[in-house]
Amino acid sequence: MEFDAEALLLTFIAETEENLRAIEEGLLSLERKPDDVETLQLVFRMAHTLKGNSASLGFTGVAEFAHALEDQLEKLRKRAQPVTAGLVTALLASVDAVREMLPVAVEGNHEIGAKHQEVLKRLEAGSAALETPAAPEVARAAAAAAPAEIAVKPGESGRTLRVAIDKLDRLMTLAGEIAISRGRQRQLLEDGAAGAALEAHQDAAQLYAELQDLVMQVRMVPVGPTLRQYVRTVRDLAAAQGKLARVAIQGDDVEVDTTIIEHLRDPLTHMIRNAMHHGIEAPEVRQAKGKDPCGSIALSAWREAGSIVIELADDGAGFNRDRIVEEARRRGLAESPEKLPDAELYRLVFEPGFSTAERVTEWSGRGMGMDVVRDRIAALRGSIAIESWPDAGTSIKIRLPLTLAIIEGFGVGIGGETYVIPVDRVVECMELPARGARRERQGILQLRGEALPFVRLRDLFGVRGSEPERESVVVVRHDLSRVGIVVDRLHGQSQAVIKPLGDLFVGVRGLCGSTILGDGRVAFILDVPGLLENHLSQNAAATAA
């Protein structure tokens, strides 16, 4: 049997990251419940497995670290030392060290660096040394960074996904049934039996649809592991800022496409950091307000109308409306910001460089973060909404599609090209009222007594050629309002398999992918928020000029 070293290494990397995450979660749980024997046993088993796997692959440095970690956990099992906050901090620092050492070990360097030698010495020295507070840079690194991405080869991500055996069995069965169906269709076509061939084609279409659904299910993973890693982030941020905070997680069994999870980590990290710095007050301040000295951050996930909603809520000070108004006026983001409704005013915090911090610190004040959140969520075809209450807290809700692989799209035509608008953005369609010979690039329509701003897709993309006699308007959702997109033709709803855009389209706003139409042509999928925001920014630049 041929030995596949690369596959073995990929499996080791995936299992090691799972073990490290389990150890980290277990240590945080032990800090809250020191007498939880079951959790302690689980953490010990994970450390033992990590030691054995590392040693078997010749990763001596990682194995030595895991052995020292296992020794300290053994002392806890034997009640030779108590579980304390200082001890947990030091053990978490050792988990960080192993996580940092792993990519170096994969590249062939099994030595323990000077930075990690210090952590190892403290581990091996015993409980007295472990009570020493961890270095501030360890806490900062853990709070700011997601788990390291490890590559086996340059350009290869090493991404893996665990799949239940019953799903793989069903995939194999479907593949066989589809092969049989294709053979039947070919035979019927050769025999000239058109009616029977059409029936066989319909049967095959059902099999393909089931296969597609199953493949999408295989890609679905629970959000729990991603949400639980922020328990550690909040703990380290609270310690670094002299605050107290706890994390509550709900809906950790809700499943979403693995690609969504990968792109969600950075936005959530930025939001957690802002909640801890701007939202959760210092213990003495909370007590003066009659609050629990320990703040609360809740991470919740649930499904709603074909989407997943992730909410981050805190019971802190809430958004400071006066400061936001002052900053918006200073930067000229709104003519009369004090007159804006809360929902519209709070959206200004997503503008690049927007900050209400009184002073610059390592945690905030540089105007970086929330614009990243908005851009990342928009790239995932999602939306974000903010609610806040003075001295009662803030709620930020992110709404995302369950998958990025396939969408329900609404086809529209401009000139000889077809574009696809995600159906979840479409409200309704209508015919554009005739306005004579002059065609405005943009304007206002009356829709059931309400003003509806519109823009022409033809003008946004600079499409030339003759215009149709009659045009149509696709009404789409944008932020908290509705906008009309004027198109030449309506093609209707259909399913679109999303294909990524090439390097040629890097930096082009308004497009989020492409798809292959039934006739073999390529159609671009519109990024509605990006398209309209780009149009607004161009208008603002033209007005300023």
Coordinates of C-alpha atoms in Angstrom, one line a residue:
M1 CA 0.0 0.0 0.0
E2 CA 1.4 3.4 -1.0
F3 CA 2.0 5.7 2.0
D4 CA 0.5 9.2 1.5
A5 CA 2.6 11.4 3.8
E6 CA 0.8 14.6 2.7
A7 CA -2.7 13.2 3.5
L8 CA -1.4 12.0 6.9
L9 CA 0.0 15.5 7.6
L10 CA -3.2 17.2 6.7
T11 CA -5.1 14.9 9.0
F12 CA -2.7 15.6 11.9
I13 CA -3.0 19.3 11.4
A14 CA -6.8 19.2 11.4
E15 CA -6.9 16.9 14.5
T16 CA -4.3 19.0 16.3
E17 CA -6.3 22.2 15.8
E18 CA -9.4 20.4 17.1
N19 CA -7.6 19.2 20.1
L20 CA -6.1 22.6 20.9
R21 CA -9.6 24.2 20.6
A22 CA -11.0 21.5 22.9
I23 CA -8.2 22.0 25.5
E24 CA -8.7 25.8 25.4
E25 CA -12.5 25.5 25.8
G26 CA -12.0 23.0 28.6
L27 CA -9.6 25.2 30.5
L28 CA -12.0 28.1 30.3
S29 CA -14.8 25.9 31.6
L30 CA -12.6 24.7 34.5
E31 CA -11.9 28.3 35.5
R32 CA -15.6 28.7 36.0
K33 CA -16.2 25.3 37.5
P34 CA -12.9 24.0 39.1
D35 CA -14.6 20.8 40.5
D36 CA -15.8 19.7 37.0
V37 CA -14.0 16.3 36.9
E38 CA -15.4 15.3 33.6
T39 CA -14.1 18.4 31.8
L40 CA -10.7 17.9 33.4
Q41 CA -10.5 14.3 32.2
L42 CA -11.4 15.5 28.7
V43 CA -8.7 18.1 28.6
F44 CA -6.2 15.6 29.9
R45 CA -7.1 13.1 27.2
M46 CA -6.8 15.8 24.5
A47 CA -3.3 16.8 25.8
H48 CA -2.3 13.1 25.9
T49 CA -3.5 12.6 22.3
L50 CA -1.6 15.6 21.1
K51 CA 1.6 14.4 22.7
G52 CA 1.3 10.9 21.2
N53 CA 0.4 12.2 17.7
S54 CA 3.2 14.7 17.7
A55 CA 5.8 12.2 18.9
S56 CA 4.7 9.6 16.3
L57 CA 5.3 12.1 13.4
G58 CA 8.7 13.2 14.8
F59 CA 7.5 16.7 15.9
T60 CA 9.7 16.6 19.0
G61 CA 9.3 20.2 20.1
V62 CA 5.5 20.1 20.0
A63 CA 5.6 16.7 21.8
E64 CA 7.8 18.1 24.5
F65 CA 5.4 21.0 25.1
A66 CA 2.4 18.7 25.1
H67 CA 4.2 16.4 27.6
A68 CA 4.7 19.4 30.0
L69 CA 1.1 20.4 29.6
E70 CA 0.0 16.9 30.4
D71 CA 2.1 16.8 33.5
Q72 CA 0.4 19.9 34.9
L73 CA -3.0 18.6 34.1
E74 CA -2.1 15.3 35.9
K75 CA -1.4 17.4 39.0
L76 CA -4.9 18.8 38.8
R77 CA -6.3 15.3 38.4
K78 CA -4.5 14.2 41.6
R79 CA -5.6 17.4 43.4
A80 CA -1.9 18.2 43.9
Q81 CA -2.7 21.8 43.1
P82 CA -5.9 23.9 42.8
V83 CA -7.4 25.5 39.7
T84 CA -6.7 29.2 39.8
A85 CA -7.0 32.1 37.3
G86 CA -3.2 32.4 37.2
L87 CA -2.8 28.7 36.5
V88 CA -5.4 28.8 33.7
T89 CA -3.8 31.8 32.1
A90 CA -0.4 30.0 32.0
L91 CA -1.9 26.8 30.6
L92 CA -3.7 28.9 27.9
A93 CA -0.4 30.5 27.1
S94 CA 1.0 27.0 26.5
V95 CA -1.8 26.3 24.1
D96 CA -1.0 29.4 22.2
A97 CA 2.7 28.4 22.1
V98 CA 1.8 25.0 20.7
R99 CA -0.5 26.6 18.1
E100 CA 2.3 28.9 17.0
M101 CA 4.9 26.1 16.9
L102 CA 2.8 23.9 14.7
P103 CA 3.3 25.6 11.3
V104 CA 7.0 25.9 12.0
A105 CA 7.2 22.1 12.8
V106 CA 5.3 21.3 9.6
E107 CA 8.0 23.1 7.7
G108 CA 10.6 20.9 9.3
N109 CA 11.9 23.0 12.2
H110 CA 11.4 21.0 15.4
E111 CA 13.4 23.3 17.7
I112 CA 11.7 25.3 20.5
G113 CA 12.4 29.0 20.1
A114 CA 13.5 31.3 22.9
K115 CA 10.0 32.8 23.3
H116 CA 8.4 29.4 23.8
Q117 CA 11.3 28.1 25.9
E118 CA 10.3 30.6 28.6
V119 CA 6.7 29.3 28.6
L120 CA 8.0 25.7 28.7
K121 CA 10.3 26.5 31.6
R122 CA 7.4 27.9 33.6
L123 CA 5.3 24.8 32.8
E124 CA 8.0 22.4 33.9
A125 CA 8.8 24.5 37.0
G126 CA 5.5 23.7 38.7
S127 CA 2.6 25.4 40.3
A128 CA 4.5 28.3 41.9
A129 CA 5.9 29.5 38.6
L130 CA 2.5 29.0 36.9
E131 CA 0.9 31.4 39.2
T132 CA 3.0 34.2 37.6
P133 CA 0.7 36.3 35.4
A134 CA 1.2 35.7 31.7
A135 CA 3.0 38.2 29.6
P136 CA 0.8 41.0 28.3
E137 CA 1.8 40.2 24.7
V138 CA 0.5 36.7 25.1
A139 CA -3.0 38.0 26.0
R140 CA -2.9 40.5 23.3
A141 CA -2.0 38.0 20.6
A142 CA -4.6 35.5 21.8
A143 CA -7.3 38.2 21.8
A144 CA -6.5 39.6 18.4
A145 CA -5.8 36.6 16.3
A146 CA -7.8 33.7 15.0
P147 CA -6.2 30.2 14.9
A148 CA -3.2 30.1 12.7
E149 CA -3.7 29.0 9.1
I150 CA -1.3 26.2 8.3
A151 CA -0.2 25.1 4.8
V152 CA 1.6 21.9 3.8
K153 CA 2.8 23.4 0.6
P154 CA 3.1 27.0 -0.7
G155 CA -0.3 27.9 -2.1
E156 CA -2.1 25.0 -0.5
S157 CA -4.4 25.9 2.4
G158 CA -4.7 22.4 3.9
R159 CA -8.5 22.9 4.4
T160 CA -10.3 19.8 5.6
L161 CA -13.8 18.9 6.5
R162 CA -15.2 15.9 8.5
V163 CA -18.1 14.2 6.8
A164 CA -20.5 11.7 8.3
I165 CA -20.2 8.2 6.7
D166 CA -24.0 8.0 6.0
K167 CA -23.7 11.1 3.8
L168 CA -20.8 9.7 1.9
D169 CA -22.7 6.4 1.4
R170 CA -25.7 8.4 0.0
L171 CA -23.3 10.4 -2.3
M172 CA -21.9 7.1 -3.6
T173 CA -25.5 5.7 -4.2
L174 CA -26.6 8.9 -6.0
A175 CA -23.5 8.8 -8.2
G176 CA -24.3 5.2 -9.2
E177 CA -28.0 6.0 -9.9
I178 CA -27.1 9.0 -12.0
A179 CA -24.7 6.9 -14.1
I180 CA -27.5 4.4 -14.7
S181 CA -29.9 7.2 -15.6
R182 CA -27.4 8.7 -18.1
G183 CA -27.0 5.3 -19.7
R184 CA -30.7 4.9 -20.0
Q185 CA -31.1 8.3 -21.6
R186 CA -28.4 7.6 -24.2
Q187 CA -30.0 4.3 -25.1
L188 CA -33.4 5.8 -25.5
L189 CA -32.1 8.6 -27.7
E190 CA -30.3 6.1 -29.9
D191 CA -33.6 4.2 -30.2
G192 CA -35.4 7.4 -31.1
A193 CA -37.9 7.1 -28.2
A194 CA -38.3 10.8 -27.5
G195 CA -41.1 10.5 -25.0
A196 CA -39.4 7.9 -22.9
A197 CA -36.1 9.9 -23.1
L198 CA -37.9 13.0 -21.7
E199 CA -39.2 11.0 -18.8
A200 CA -35.8 9.6 -18.1
H201 CA -34.4 13.1 -18.3
Q202 CA -36.9 14.2 -15.6
D203 CA -35.9 11.3 -13.4
A204 CA -32.2 12.3 -13.8
A205 CA -33.0 15.9 -13.0
Q206 CA -34.5 14.8 -9.6
L207 CA -31.4 12.8 -8.9
Y208 CA -29.2 15.7 -9.7
A209 CA -31.2 18.0 -7.4
E210 CA -30.9 15.5 -4.6
L211 CA -27.2 15.2 -5.2
Q212 CA -26.8 19.0 -5.1
D213 CA -28.7 19.3 -1.9
L214 CA -26.6 16.5 -0.3
V215 CA -23.4 18.2 -1.4
M216 CA -24.6 21.4 0.2
Q217 CA -25.4 19.5 3.4
V218 CA -21.9 18.0 3.5
R219 CA -20.5 21.6 3.4
M220 CA -22.6 22.7 6.4
V221 CA -20.9 22.9 9.7
P222 CA -22.2 24.1 13.1
V223 CA -21.3 27.6 14.2
G224 CA -20.6 26.5 17.8
P225 CA -16.8 26.0 17.5
T226 CA -16.4 29.4 15.9
L227 CA -18.5 31.2 18.5
R228 CA -16.9 29.4 21.5
Q229 CA -13.4 30.6 20.6
Y230 CA -14.5 34.1 21.5
V231 CA -14.9 33.0 25.2
R232 CA -11.1 33.1 25.3
T233 CA -11.0 36.4 23.4
V234 CA -13.3 38.1 25.9
R235 CA -11.4 36.7 28.8
D236 CA -8.1 38.0 27.6
L237 CA -9.5 41.4 26.6
A238 CA -11.2 41.8 30.0
A239 CA -7.9 40.9 31.8
A240 CA -5.9 43.4 29.7
Q241 CA -8.4 46.2 30.2
G242 CA -9.1 45.6 33.9
K243 CA -12.8 44.6 33.3
L244 CA -15.0 41.7 34.1
A245 CA -17.1 40.0 31.4
R246 CA -18.7 36.7 30.7
V247 CA -19.9 35.1 27.4
A248 CA -23.2 33.3 26.8
I249 CA -23.7 31.3 23.6
Q250 CA -27.0 30.2 22.1
G251 CA -27.7 28.3 18.9
D252 CA -24.3 26.8 18.6
D253 CA -25.8 23.8 16.8
V254 CA -27.1 25.9 13.9
E255 CA -25.3 24.9 10.7
V256 CA -24.0 27.1 7.9
D257 CA -21.7 26.7 4.8
T258 CA -18.1 26.2 5.9
T259 CA -17.0 29.1 3.6
I260 CA -19.3 31.5 5.5
I261 CA -17.6 30.4 8.8
E262 CA -14.1 31.0 7.4
H263 CA -15.1 34.6 6.4
L264 CA -17.0 35.3 9.6
R265 CA -14.1 35.2 12.1
D266 CA -12.5 38.6 11.3
P267 CA -15.8 40.6 11.5
L268 CA -16.8 38.9 14.8
T269 CA -13.3 39.6 16.2
H270 CA -13.6 43.3 15.4
M271 CA -17.1 43.4 16.9
I272 CA -16.0 41.7 20.1
R273 CA -13.1 44.1 20.5
N274 CA -15.4 47.1 20.1
A275 CA -18.0 45.7 22.5
M276 CA -15.3 45.2 25.2
H277 CA -13.6 48.6 24.7
H278 CA -16.6 50.8 24.0
G279 CA -19.5 48.9 25.5
I280 CA -18.6 47.0 28.7
E281 CA -17.8 49.5 31.5
A282 CA -15.2 49.1 34.2
P283 CA -16.5 47.2 37.3
E284 CA -16.7 50.3 39.5
V285 CA -18.5 52.2 36.8
R286 CA -21.1 49.4 36.4
Q287 CA -21.6 49.3 40.2
A288 CA -22.2 53.0 40.3
K289 CA -24.9 52.5 37.7
G290 CA -26.5 49.7 39.7
K291 CA -25.3 47.0 37.3
D292 CA -23.6 43.7 37.9
P293 CA -19.8 44.4 38.0
C294 CA -19.3 41.6 35.5
G295 CA -20.5 42.6 32.1
S296 CA -22.3 40.2 29.7
I297 CA -21.8 39.5 26.0
A298 CA -24.2 37.2 24.3
L299 CA -23.5 35.4 21.0
S300 CA -26.6 33.9 19.4
A301 CA -27.3 32.2 16.1
W302 CA -30.6 31.1 14.5
R303 CA -32.1 30.4 11.1
E304 CA -34.6 32.8 9.6
A305 CA -36.2 32.7 6.2
G306 CA -33.4 30.8 4.4
S307 CA -30.7 32.9 6.1
I308 CA -28.6 32.6 9.3
V309 CA -28.7 35.4 11.8
I310 CA -25.8 35.9 14.2
E311 CA -26.3 38.5 17.0
L312 CA -23.7 40.0 19.3
A313 CA -25.4 41.7 22.2
D314 CA -23.8 43.3 25.3
D315 CA -25.3 45.0 28.4
G316 CA -22.8 47.9 28.4
A317 CA -23.0 51.6 28.0
G318 CA -24.6 51.5 24.5
F319 CA -23.6 53.8 21.6
N320 CA -22.9 57.4 22.5
R321 CA -25.3 59.2 20.2
D322 CA -23.9 62.7 20.9
R323 CA -20.3 61.6 20.1
I324 CA -21.5 59.9 16.9
V325 CA -23.4 63.1 15.8
E326 CA -20.3 65.2 16.6
E327 CA -17.9 63.0 14.6
A328 CA -20.4 62.8 11.7
R329 CA -20.7 66.5 11.6
R330 CA -16.9 67.0 11.8
R331 CA -16.4 64.7 8.9
G332 CA -19.3 66.0 6.8
L333 CA -21.0 62.6 6.6
A334 CA -24.5 64.1 7.1
E335 CA -25.9 67.6 6.8
S336 CA -27.9 67.4 10.0
P337 CA -26.8 64.2 11.7
E338 CA -28.7 65.0 14.9
K339 CA -32.0 64.7 13.0
L340 CA -31.2 61.2 11.7
P341 CA -33.1 58.2 13.2
D342 CA -31.0 56.0 15.4
A343 CA -30.7 53.2 12.8
E344 CA -29.4 55.5 10.1
L345 CA -27.1 57.4 12.5
Y346 CA -25.5 54.2 13.8
R347 CA -24.7 53.0 10.3
L348 CA -22.2 55.9 10.1
V349 CA -19.9 54.0 12.4
F350 CA -19.2 51.7 9.4
E351 CA -17.6 54.5 7.5
P352 CA -13.8 54.1 7.0
G353 CA -11.8 55.9 9.8
F354 CA -14.9 56.6 11.9
S355 CA -14.0 56.6 15.6
T356 CA -15.5 58.1 18.8
A357 CA -12.7 57.0 21.1
E358 CA -11.4 59.8 23.2
R359 CA -7.8 58.6 23.0
V360 CA -5.9 56.1 20.8
T361 CA -5.0 52.8 22.5
E362 CA -3.8 49.4 21.4
W363 CA -7.5 48.4 21.4
S364 CA -9.2 51.2 19.5
G365 CA -9.2 54.9 18.5
R366 CA -7.5 54.6 15.1
G367 CA -10.8 54.4 13.2
M368 CA -10.2 50.8 12.0
G369 CA -12.5 47.9 12.4
M370 CA -16.1 48.5 11.7
D371 CA -15.6 49.4 8.0
V372 CA -13.9 46.0 7.7
V373 CA -16.9 44.4 9.3
R374 CA -19.3 46.0 6.8
D375 CA -17.1 45.2 3.8
R376 CA -16.7 41.5 4.8
I377 CA -20.4 41.1 5.4
A378 CA -21.2 42.7 2.1
A379 CA -18.8 40.4 0.3
L380 CA -20.8 37.5 1.8
R381 CA -24.1 39.0 0.4
G382 CA -25.1 39.7 4.0
S383 CA -26.5 42.7 5.9
I384 CA -25.8 44.2 9.3
A385 CA -28.1 46.2 11.6
I386 CA -27.5 48.0 14.9
E387 CA -29.7 48.7 17.8
S388 CA -28.5 50.5 21.0
W389 CA -30.0 51.8 24.2
P390 CA -28.2 54.2 26.6
D391 CA -26.7 52.4 29.6
A392 CA -28.5 49.2 28.6
G393 CA -26.4 47.8 25.8
T394 CA -26.1 47.2 22.1
S395 CA -27.3 44.6 19.7
I396 CA -25.6 44.0 16.3
K397 CA -27.3 41.5 14.0
I398 CA -25.6 40.0 11.0
R399 CA -27.8 38.3 8.4
L400 CA -26.1 35.9 6.0
P401 CA -27.1 33.4 3.3
L402 CA -26.7 29.7 4.4
T403 CA -24.5 29.0 1.5
L404 CA -22.3 30.8 -1.1
A405 CA -22.4 28.0 -3.6
I406 CA -25.9 28.3 -5.1
I407 CA -28.4 31.1 -5.0
E408 CA -31.9 31.8 -6.3
G409 CA -31.3 34.5 -8.8
F410 CA -33.5 36.9 -10.9
G411 CA -32.2 37.4 -14.4
V412 CA -32.3 40.8 -16.1
G413 CA -31.1 41.9 -19.5
I414 CA -29.0 44.9 -20.6
G415 CA -28.2 45.1 -24.3
G416 CA -27.1 41.7 -25.2
E417 CA -25.9 40.7 -21.7
T418 CA -27.7 39.0 -18.8
Y419 CA -27.1 39.8 -15.2
V420 CA -28.4 38.0 -12.1
I421 CA -29.7 39.7 -9.0
P422 CA -30.0 37.6 -5.8
V423 CA -33.7 37.0 -5.2
D424 CA -33.4 37.8 -1.5
R425 CA -32.6 41.4 -2.6
V426 CA -35.6 41.7 -4.9
V427 CA -38.9 43.2 -3.6
E428 CA -41.0 43.5 -6.8
C429 CA -40.8 44.4 -10.5
M430 CA -42.7 47.1 -12.4
E431 CA -42.7 48.8 -15.8
L432 CA -40.9 52.1 -15.9
P433 CA -43.4 54.9 -16.8
A434 CA -42.6 56.6 -20.1
R435 CA -41.0 60.0 -19.7
G436 CA -40.6 61.1 -23.3
A437 CA -37.4 61.2 -25.4
R438 CA -35.1 62.2 -22.5
R439 CA -33.8 59.2 -20.5
E440 CA -32.4 60.2 -17.1
R441 CA -29.5 58.3 -15.6
Q442 CA -31.2 58.4 -12.2
G443 CA -34.3 59.9 -10.7
I444 CA -37.3 59.5 -8.5
L445 CA -40.5 57.4 -9.1
Q446 CA -43.7 57.3 -7.2
L447 CA -44.5 53.8 -5.9
R448 CA -47.8 53.6 -4.1
G449 CA -47.4 57.2 -2.8
E450 CA -43.8 56.8 -1.7
A451 CA -40.7 58.1 -3.4
L452 CA -38.5 55.5 -5.0
P453 CA -35.0 56.5 -6.2
F454 CA -33.8 54.7 -9.3
V455 CA -30.7 54.2 -11.3
R456 CA -30.1 52.7 -14.8
L457 CA -28.0 49.6 -14.9
R458 CA -27.1 50.5 -18.5
D459 CA -25.5 53.7 -17.4
L460 CA -23.8 52.2 -14.3
F461 CA -22.0 49.7 -16.6
G462 CA -21.6 52.0 -19.5
V463 CA -23.5 49.8 -21.9
R464 CA -23.9 51.3 -25.4
G465 CA -26.3 50.6 -28.1
S466 CA -30.0 51.2 -28.8
E467 CA -32.3 51.4 -25.9
P468 CA -35.7 49.5 -25.8
E469 CA -38.9 51.4 -26.1
R470 CA -40.1 50.3 -22.7
E471 CA -37.9 49.5 -19.7
S472 CA -38.6 47.7 -16.4
V473 CA -37.7 48.5 -12.8
V474 CA -36.5 45.9 -10.3
V475 CA -37.1 47.2 -6.8
V476 CA -34.4 46.0 -4.4
R477 CA -33.6 46.3 -0.7
H478 CA -30.7 48.5 0.2
D479 CA -29.9 49.2 3.8
L480 CA -33.1 50.3 5.4
S481 CA -34.7 51.6 2.2
R482 CA -35.6 50.5 -1.3
V483 CA -34.0 51.4 -4.7
G484 CA -35.1 50.8 -8.2
I485 CA -32.7 49.3 -10.8
V486 CA -33.8 50.1 -14.4
V487 CA -33.2 47.3 -16.9
D488 CA -34.0 46.5 -20.5
R489 CA -35.6 43.1 -19.9
L490 CA -36.8 40.7 -17.2
H491 CA -35.8 37.1 -17.6
G492 CA -37.3 35.7 -14.4
Q493 CA -36.2 33.6 -11.5
S494 CA -33.8 30.6 -11.7
Q495 CA -31.2 28.8 -9.7
A496 CA -27.6 30.1 -10.2
V497 CA -24.4 28.1 -9.4
I498 CA -21.9 30.7 -8.3
K499 CA -18.5 30.8 -10.0
P500 CA -15.7 33.0 -8.6
L501 CA -14.4 36.0 -10.6
G502 CA -10.9 36.0 -12.0
D503 CA -8.0 38.3 -11.2
L504 CA -9.2 40.6 -13.9
F505 CA -12.1 41.7 -11.8
V506 CA -10.2 42.3 -8.5
G507 CA -11.3 45.7 -7.2
V508 CA -14.4 45.9 -9.4
R509 CA -17.3 46.9 -7.2
G510 CA -20.8 45.8 -8.0
L511 CA -20.0 42.2 -9.0
C512 CA -19.8 39.2 -6.6
G513 CA -19.5 36.3 -9.0
S514 CA -20.6 34.8 -12.2
T515 CA -22.8 31.9 -13.3
I516 CA -23.3 29.8 -16.5
L517 CA -26.7 30.2 -18.2
G518 CA -28.7 27.4 -19.8
D519 CA -27.4 28.4 -23.3
G520 CA -23.8 28.3 -22.1
R521 CA -23.2 32.0 -21.8
V522 CA -21.7 33.6 -18.8
A523 CA -23.8 36.0 -16.6
F524 CA -22.4 38.3 -13.9
I525 CA -24.1 38.2 -10.4
L526 CA -24.7 41.6 -9.1
D527 CA -23.5 42.7 -5.6
V528 CA -26.4 45.1 -5.0
P529 CA -25.0 47.0 -1.9
G530 CA -21.6 47.4 -3.6
L531 CA -23.1 48.5 -6.9
L532 CA -25.3 51.2 -5.3
E533 CA -22.7 52.4 -2.8
N534 CA -20.2 52.7 -5.6
H535 CA -22.8 54.8 -7.6
L536 CA -23.4 57.0 -4.5
S537 CA -19.7 57.6 -4.0
Q538 CA -19.2 58.5 -7.7
N539 CA -22.0 61.0 -7.4
A540 CA -20.5 62.5 -4.2
A541 CA -17.1 62.8 -6.0
A542 CA -18.7 64.4 -9.0
T543 CA -20.7 66.9 -6.8
A544 CA -17.5 67.8 -4.9
A545 CA -15.6 68.3 -8.1

